[in-house]
PDB file of C-alpha atoms in Angstrom:
ATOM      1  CA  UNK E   1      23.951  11.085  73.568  1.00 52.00           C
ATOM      2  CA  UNK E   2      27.725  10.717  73.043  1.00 59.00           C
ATOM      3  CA  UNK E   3      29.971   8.524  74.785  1.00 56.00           C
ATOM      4  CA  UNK E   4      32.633  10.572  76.375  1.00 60.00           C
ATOM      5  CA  UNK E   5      34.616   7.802  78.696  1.00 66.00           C
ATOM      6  CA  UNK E   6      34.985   4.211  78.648  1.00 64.00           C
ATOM      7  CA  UNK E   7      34.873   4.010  82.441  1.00 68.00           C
ATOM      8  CA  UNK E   8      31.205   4.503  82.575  1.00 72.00           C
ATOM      9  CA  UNK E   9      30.604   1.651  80.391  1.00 72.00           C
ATOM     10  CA  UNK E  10      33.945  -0.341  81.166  1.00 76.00           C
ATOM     11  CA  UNK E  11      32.622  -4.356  81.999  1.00 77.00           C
ATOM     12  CA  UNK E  12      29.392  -4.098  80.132  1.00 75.00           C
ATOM     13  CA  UNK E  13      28.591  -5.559  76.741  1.00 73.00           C
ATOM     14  CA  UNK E  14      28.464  -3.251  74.031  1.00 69.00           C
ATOM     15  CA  UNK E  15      25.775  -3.508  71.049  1.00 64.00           C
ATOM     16  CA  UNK E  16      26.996  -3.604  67.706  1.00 61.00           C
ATOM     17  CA  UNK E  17      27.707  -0.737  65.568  1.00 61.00           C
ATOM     18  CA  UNK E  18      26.288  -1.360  62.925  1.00 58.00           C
ATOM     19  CA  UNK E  19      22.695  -3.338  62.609  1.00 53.00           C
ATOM     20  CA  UNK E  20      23.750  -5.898  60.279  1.00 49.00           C
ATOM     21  CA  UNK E  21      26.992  -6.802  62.559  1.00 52.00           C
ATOM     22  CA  UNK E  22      26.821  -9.577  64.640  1.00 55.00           C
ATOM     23  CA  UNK E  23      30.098  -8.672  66.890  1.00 56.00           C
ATOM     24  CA  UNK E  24      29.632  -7.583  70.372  1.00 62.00           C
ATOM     25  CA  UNK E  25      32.198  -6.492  72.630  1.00 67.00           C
ATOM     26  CA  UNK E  26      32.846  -5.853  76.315  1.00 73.00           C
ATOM     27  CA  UNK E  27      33.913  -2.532  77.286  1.00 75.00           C
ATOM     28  CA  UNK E  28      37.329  -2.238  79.457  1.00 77.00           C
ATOM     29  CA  UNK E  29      39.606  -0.030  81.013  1.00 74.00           C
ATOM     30  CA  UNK E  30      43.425  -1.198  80.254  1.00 74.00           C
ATOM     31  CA  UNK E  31      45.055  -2.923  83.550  1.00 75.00           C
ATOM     32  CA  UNK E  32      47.883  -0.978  82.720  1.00 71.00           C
ATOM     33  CA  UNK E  33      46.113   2.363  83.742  1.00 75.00           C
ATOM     34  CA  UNK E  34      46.651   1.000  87.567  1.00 79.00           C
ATOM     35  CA  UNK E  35      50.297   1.229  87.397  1.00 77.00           C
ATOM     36  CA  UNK E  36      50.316   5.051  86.366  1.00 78.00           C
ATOM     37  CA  UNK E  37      46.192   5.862  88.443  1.00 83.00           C
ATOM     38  CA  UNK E  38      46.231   3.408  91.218  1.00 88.00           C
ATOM     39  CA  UNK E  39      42.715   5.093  91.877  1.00 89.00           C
ATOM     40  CA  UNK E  40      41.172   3.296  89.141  1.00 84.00           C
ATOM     41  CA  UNK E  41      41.910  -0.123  91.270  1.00 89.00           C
ATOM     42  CA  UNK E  42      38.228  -0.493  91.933  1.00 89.00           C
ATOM     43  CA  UNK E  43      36.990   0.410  88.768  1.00 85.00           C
ATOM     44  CA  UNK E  44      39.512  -2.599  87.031  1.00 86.00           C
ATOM     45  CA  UNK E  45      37.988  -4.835  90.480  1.00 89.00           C
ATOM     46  CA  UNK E  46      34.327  -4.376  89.209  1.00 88.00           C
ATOM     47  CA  UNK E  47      35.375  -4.128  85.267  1.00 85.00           C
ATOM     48  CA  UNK E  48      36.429  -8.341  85.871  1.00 86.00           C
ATOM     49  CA  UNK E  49      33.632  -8.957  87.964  1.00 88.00           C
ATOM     50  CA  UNK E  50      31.110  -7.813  85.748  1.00 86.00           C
ATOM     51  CA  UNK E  51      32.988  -9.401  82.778  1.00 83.00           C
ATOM     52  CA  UNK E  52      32.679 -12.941  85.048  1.00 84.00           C
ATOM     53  CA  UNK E  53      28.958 -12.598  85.354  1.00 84.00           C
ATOM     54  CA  UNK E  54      28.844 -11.898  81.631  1.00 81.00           C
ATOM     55  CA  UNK E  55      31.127 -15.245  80.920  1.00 77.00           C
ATOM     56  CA  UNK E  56      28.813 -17.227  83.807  1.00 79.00           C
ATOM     57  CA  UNK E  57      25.422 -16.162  82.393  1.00 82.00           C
ATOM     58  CA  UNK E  58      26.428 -17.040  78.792  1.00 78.00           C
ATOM     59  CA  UNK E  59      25.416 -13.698  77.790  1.00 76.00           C
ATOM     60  CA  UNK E  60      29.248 -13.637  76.574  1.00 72.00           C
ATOM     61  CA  UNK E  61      31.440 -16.644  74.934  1.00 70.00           C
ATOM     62  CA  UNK E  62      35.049 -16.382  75.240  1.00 66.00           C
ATOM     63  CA  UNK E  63      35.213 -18.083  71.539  1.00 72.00           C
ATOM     64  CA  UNK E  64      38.786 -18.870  69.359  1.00 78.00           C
ATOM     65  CA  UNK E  65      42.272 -20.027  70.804  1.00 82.00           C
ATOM     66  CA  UNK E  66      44.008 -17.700  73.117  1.00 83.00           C
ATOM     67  CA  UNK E  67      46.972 -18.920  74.642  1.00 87.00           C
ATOM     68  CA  UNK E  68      50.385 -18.495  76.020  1.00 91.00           C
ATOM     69  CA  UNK E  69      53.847 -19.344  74.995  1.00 95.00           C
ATOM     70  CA  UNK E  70      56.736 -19.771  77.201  1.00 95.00           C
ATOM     71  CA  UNK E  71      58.366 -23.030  75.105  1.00 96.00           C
ATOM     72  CA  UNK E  72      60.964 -21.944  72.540  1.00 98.00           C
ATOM     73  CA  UNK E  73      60.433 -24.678  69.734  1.00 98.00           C
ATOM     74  CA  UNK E  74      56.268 -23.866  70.533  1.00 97.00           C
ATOM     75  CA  UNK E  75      57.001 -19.719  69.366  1.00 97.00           C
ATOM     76  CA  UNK E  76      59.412 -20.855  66.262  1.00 98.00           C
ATOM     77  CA  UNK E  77      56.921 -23.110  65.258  1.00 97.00           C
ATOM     78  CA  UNK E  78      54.248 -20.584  66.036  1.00 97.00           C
ATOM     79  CA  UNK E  79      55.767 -17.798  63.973  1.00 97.00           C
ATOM     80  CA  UNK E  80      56.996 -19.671  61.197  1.00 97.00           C
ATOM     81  CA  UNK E  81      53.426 -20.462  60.276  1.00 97.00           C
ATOM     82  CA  UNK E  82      52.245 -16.913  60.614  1.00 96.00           C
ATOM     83  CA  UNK E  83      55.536 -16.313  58.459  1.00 97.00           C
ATOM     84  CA  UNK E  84      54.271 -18.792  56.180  1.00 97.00           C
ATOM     85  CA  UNK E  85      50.472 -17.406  56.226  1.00 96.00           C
ATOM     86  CA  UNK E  86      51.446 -14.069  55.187  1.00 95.00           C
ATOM     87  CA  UNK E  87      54.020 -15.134  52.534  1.00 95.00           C
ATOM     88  CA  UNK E  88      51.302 -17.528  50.438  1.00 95.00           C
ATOM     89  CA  UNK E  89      48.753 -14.312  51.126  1.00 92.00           C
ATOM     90  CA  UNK E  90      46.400 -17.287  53.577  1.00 94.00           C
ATOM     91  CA  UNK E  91      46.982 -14.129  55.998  1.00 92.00           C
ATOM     92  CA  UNK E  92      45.976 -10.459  54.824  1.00 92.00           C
ATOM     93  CA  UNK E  93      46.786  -9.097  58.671  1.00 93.00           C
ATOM     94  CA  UNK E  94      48.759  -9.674  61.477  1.00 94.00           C
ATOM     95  CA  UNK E  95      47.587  -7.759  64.649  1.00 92.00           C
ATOM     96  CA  UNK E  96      50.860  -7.685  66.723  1.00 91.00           C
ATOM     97  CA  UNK E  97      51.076  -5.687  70.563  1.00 91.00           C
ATOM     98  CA  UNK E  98      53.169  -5.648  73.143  1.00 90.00           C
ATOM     99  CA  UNK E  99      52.978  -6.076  77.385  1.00 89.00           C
ATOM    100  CA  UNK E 100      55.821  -4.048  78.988  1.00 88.00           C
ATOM    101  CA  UNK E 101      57.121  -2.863  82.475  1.00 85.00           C
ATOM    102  CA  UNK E 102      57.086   0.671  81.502  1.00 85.00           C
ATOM    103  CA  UNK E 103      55.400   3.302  79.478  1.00 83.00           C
ATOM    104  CA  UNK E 104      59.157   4.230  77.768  1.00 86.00           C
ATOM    105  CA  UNK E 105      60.461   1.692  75.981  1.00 85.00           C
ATOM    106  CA  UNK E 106      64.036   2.778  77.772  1.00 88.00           C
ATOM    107  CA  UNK E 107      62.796   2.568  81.596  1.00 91.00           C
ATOM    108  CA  UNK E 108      61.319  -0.571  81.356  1.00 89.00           C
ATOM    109  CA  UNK E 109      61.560  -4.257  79.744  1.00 91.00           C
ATOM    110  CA  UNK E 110      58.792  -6.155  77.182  1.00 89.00           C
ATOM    111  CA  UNK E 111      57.259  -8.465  79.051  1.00 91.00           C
ATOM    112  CA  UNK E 112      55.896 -10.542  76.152  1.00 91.00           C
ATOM    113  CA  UNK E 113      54.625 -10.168  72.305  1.00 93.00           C
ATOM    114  CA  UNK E 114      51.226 -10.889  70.941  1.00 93.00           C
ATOM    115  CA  UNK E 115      50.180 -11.807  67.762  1.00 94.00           C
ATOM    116  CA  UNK E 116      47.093 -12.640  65.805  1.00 92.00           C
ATOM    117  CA  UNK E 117      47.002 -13.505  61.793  1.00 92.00           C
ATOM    118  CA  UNK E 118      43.730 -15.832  61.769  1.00 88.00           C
ATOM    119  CA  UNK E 119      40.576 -14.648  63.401  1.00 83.00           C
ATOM    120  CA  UNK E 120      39.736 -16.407  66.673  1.00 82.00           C
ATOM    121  CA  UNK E 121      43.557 -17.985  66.936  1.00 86.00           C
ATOM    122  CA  UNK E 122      46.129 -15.762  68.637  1.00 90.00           C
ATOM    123  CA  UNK E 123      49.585 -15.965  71.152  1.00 94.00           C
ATOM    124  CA  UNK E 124      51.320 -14.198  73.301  1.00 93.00           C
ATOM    125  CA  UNK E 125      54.746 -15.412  73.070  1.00 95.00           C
ATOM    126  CA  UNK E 126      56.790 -14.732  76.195  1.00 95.00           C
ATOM    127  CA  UNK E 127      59.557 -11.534  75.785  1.00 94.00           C
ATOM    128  CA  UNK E 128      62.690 -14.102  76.974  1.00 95.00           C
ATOM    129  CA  UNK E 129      62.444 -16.458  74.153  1.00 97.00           C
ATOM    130  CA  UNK E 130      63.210 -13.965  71.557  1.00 96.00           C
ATOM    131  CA  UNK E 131      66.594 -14.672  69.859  1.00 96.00           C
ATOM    132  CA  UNK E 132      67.990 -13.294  66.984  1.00 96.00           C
ATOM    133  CA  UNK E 133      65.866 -15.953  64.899  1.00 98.00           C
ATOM    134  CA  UNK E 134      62.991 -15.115  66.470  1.00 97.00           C
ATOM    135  CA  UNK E 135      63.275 -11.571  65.809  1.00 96.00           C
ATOM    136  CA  UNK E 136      64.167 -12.476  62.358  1.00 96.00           C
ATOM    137  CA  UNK E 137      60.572 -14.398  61.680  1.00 97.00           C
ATOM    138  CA  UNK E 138      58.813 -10.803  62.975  1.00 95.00           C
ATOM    139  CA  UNK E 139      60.726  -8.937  60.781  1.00 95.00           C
ATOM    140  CA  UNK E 140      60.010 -11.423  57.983  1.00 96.00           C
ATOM    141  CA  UNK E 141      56.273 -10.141  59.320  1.00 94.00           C
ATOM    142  CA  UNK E 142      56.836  -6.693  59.008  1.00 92.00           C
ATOM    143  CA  UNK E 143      59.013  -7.137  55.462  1.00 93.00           C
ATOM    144  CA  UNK E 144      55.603  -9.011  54.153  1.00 93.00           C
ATOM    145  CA  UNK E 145      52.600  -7.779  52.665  1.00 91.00           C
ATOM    146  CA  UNK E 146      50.283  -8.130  54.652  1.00 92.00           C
ATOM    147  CA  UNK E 147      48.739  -5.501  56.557  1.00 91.00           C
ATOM    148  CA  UNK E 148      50.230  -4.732  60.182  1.00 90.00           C
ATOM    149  CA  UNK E 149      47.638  -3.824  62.789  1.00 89.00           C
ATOM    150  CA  UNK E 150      48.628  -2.606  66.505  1.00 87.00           C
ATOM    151  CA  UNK E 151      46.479  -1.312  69.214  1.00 76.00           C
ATOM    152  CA  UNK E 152      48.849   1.103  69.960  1.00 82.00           C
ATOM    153  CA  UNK E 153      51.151   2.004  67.253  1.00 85.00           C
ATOM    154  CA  UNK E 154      52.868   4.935  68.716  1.00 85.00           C
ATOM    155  CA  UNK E 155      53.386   3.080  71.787  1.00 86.00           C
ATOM    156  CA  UNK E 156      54.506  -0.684  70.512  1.00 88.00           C
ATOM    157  CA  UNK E 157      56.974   0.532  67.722  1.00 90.00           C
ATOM    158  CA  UNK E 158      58.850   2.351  70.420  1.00 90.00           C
ATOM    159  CA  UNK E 159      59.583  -1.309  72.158  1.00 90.00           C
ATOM    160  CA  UNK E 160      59.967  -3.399  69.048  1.00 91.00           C
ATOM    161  CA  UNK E 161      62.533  -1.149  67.409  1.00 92.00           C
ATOM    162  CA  UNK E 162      64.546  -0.242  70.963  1.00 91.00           C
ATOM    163  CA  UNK E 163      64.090  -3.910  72.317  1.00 90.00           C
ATOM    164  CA  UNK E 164      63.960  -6.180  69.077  1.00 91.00           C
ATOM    165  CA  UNK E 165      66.001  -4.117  66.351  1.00 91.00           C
ATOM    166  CA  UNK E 166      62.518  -4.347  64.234  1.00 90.00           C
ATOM    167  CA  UNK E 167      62.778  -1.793  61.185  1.00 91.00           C
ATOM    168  CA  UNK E 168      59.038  -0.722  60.266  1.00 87.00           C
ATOM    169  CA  UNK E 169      60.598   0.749  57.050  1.00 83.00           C
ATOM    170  CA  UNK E 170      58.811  -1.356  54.385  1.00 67.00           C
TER     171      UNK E 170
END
C-alpha cells in the first residue's frame, strides 16, 4: 500500500529504501506546521516523544556534529572553510535552509541559516551575525561549483534573496 501522509508515520523509524542502503530515518511532521495548524500540537507532542524512546532504546543514534552558532569569529571561521571546501572541490554539495518567523519572506524575519558541506558535520549559524562579509562567503557558496541543495527551494530563496541580497543566478 502507498503512503499518503507523513502524520501516520511521523516519530517512527523508517526502513530503508533500497535493500542494499544502510540509512534509516525517522519520520516527522515540520514544527513549523503548528504556527499555521495549531491542531497538529499533539501530533508534534507524540512525534518527540516517540523520537526520545527511539534515541533512549538505541534503536536510533543521533551520529555527526550538529551544532549552533551565535559567536561571530565561530560563523566566519565556519564559512570560510565551507568556502574553502567547495573552492578546492573537498565539497561537491552544500545543503543550505533557512528558520524564519513567517511563511513570506516580507512579513517575517530569518531566524537563523543552516548549512551542511561534509556528511555528519553541519551549523546553524544564528540570522544576527550576518554582515555584509558574511553574506559575501554564502554568495562565494552559491558563485561555486558545487551543487546547492535546499529542503525547500521555493521557500528559502525567497528569504536569502529579500533578507541577504543572495543572487542564485550562477
Amino acid at each position: 500500500s502507498r503512503v499518503t501522509s507523513v502524520t501516520d508515520y511521523t516519530g517512527l523509524m523508517a526502513p530503508p529504501k533500497d535493500a542494499w542502503a544502510n540509512a534509516r530515518f525517522i519520520a516527522s511532521i515540520s514544527p513549523a506546521v503548528i504556527s499555521f495548524r495549531p491542531e497538529n500540537k499533539p501530533v508534534m507532542e507524540k512525534t518527540i516523544s516517540k523520537i526520545r524512546q527511539l534515541l533512549v532504546s538505541g534503536q536510533a543514534k543521533a551520529e555527526g556534529s550538529w551544532e549552533g552558532i551565535t559567536d561571530y569569529k565561530e560563523a566566519e571561521s565556519y564559512l570560510s572553510q565551507v568556502v574553502q571546501n567547495v573552492m578546492s572541490g573537498k565539497s561537491s554539495a552544500v545543503g543550505m535552509d533557512s528558520e524564519t518567523t513567517a511563511l513570506y519572506a516580507r512579513k517575517g524575519y530569518p531566524l537563523g541559516l543552516c548549512f551542511c558541506d561534509t556528511p555528519g558535520y553541519g551549523r546553524y549559524i544564528h540570522a544576527d551575525l550576518f554582515d555584509t562579509k558574511l553574506i559575501g562567503m554564502v554568495q562565494q557558496i552559491f558563485d561555486s561549483p558545487a551543487d546547492i541543495v535546499f529542503h525547500n527551494l521555493k521557500f528559502d530563496q525567497h528569504w536569502f534573496e529579500y533578507h541577504f541580497g543572495i543572487d542564485f543566478n550562477k
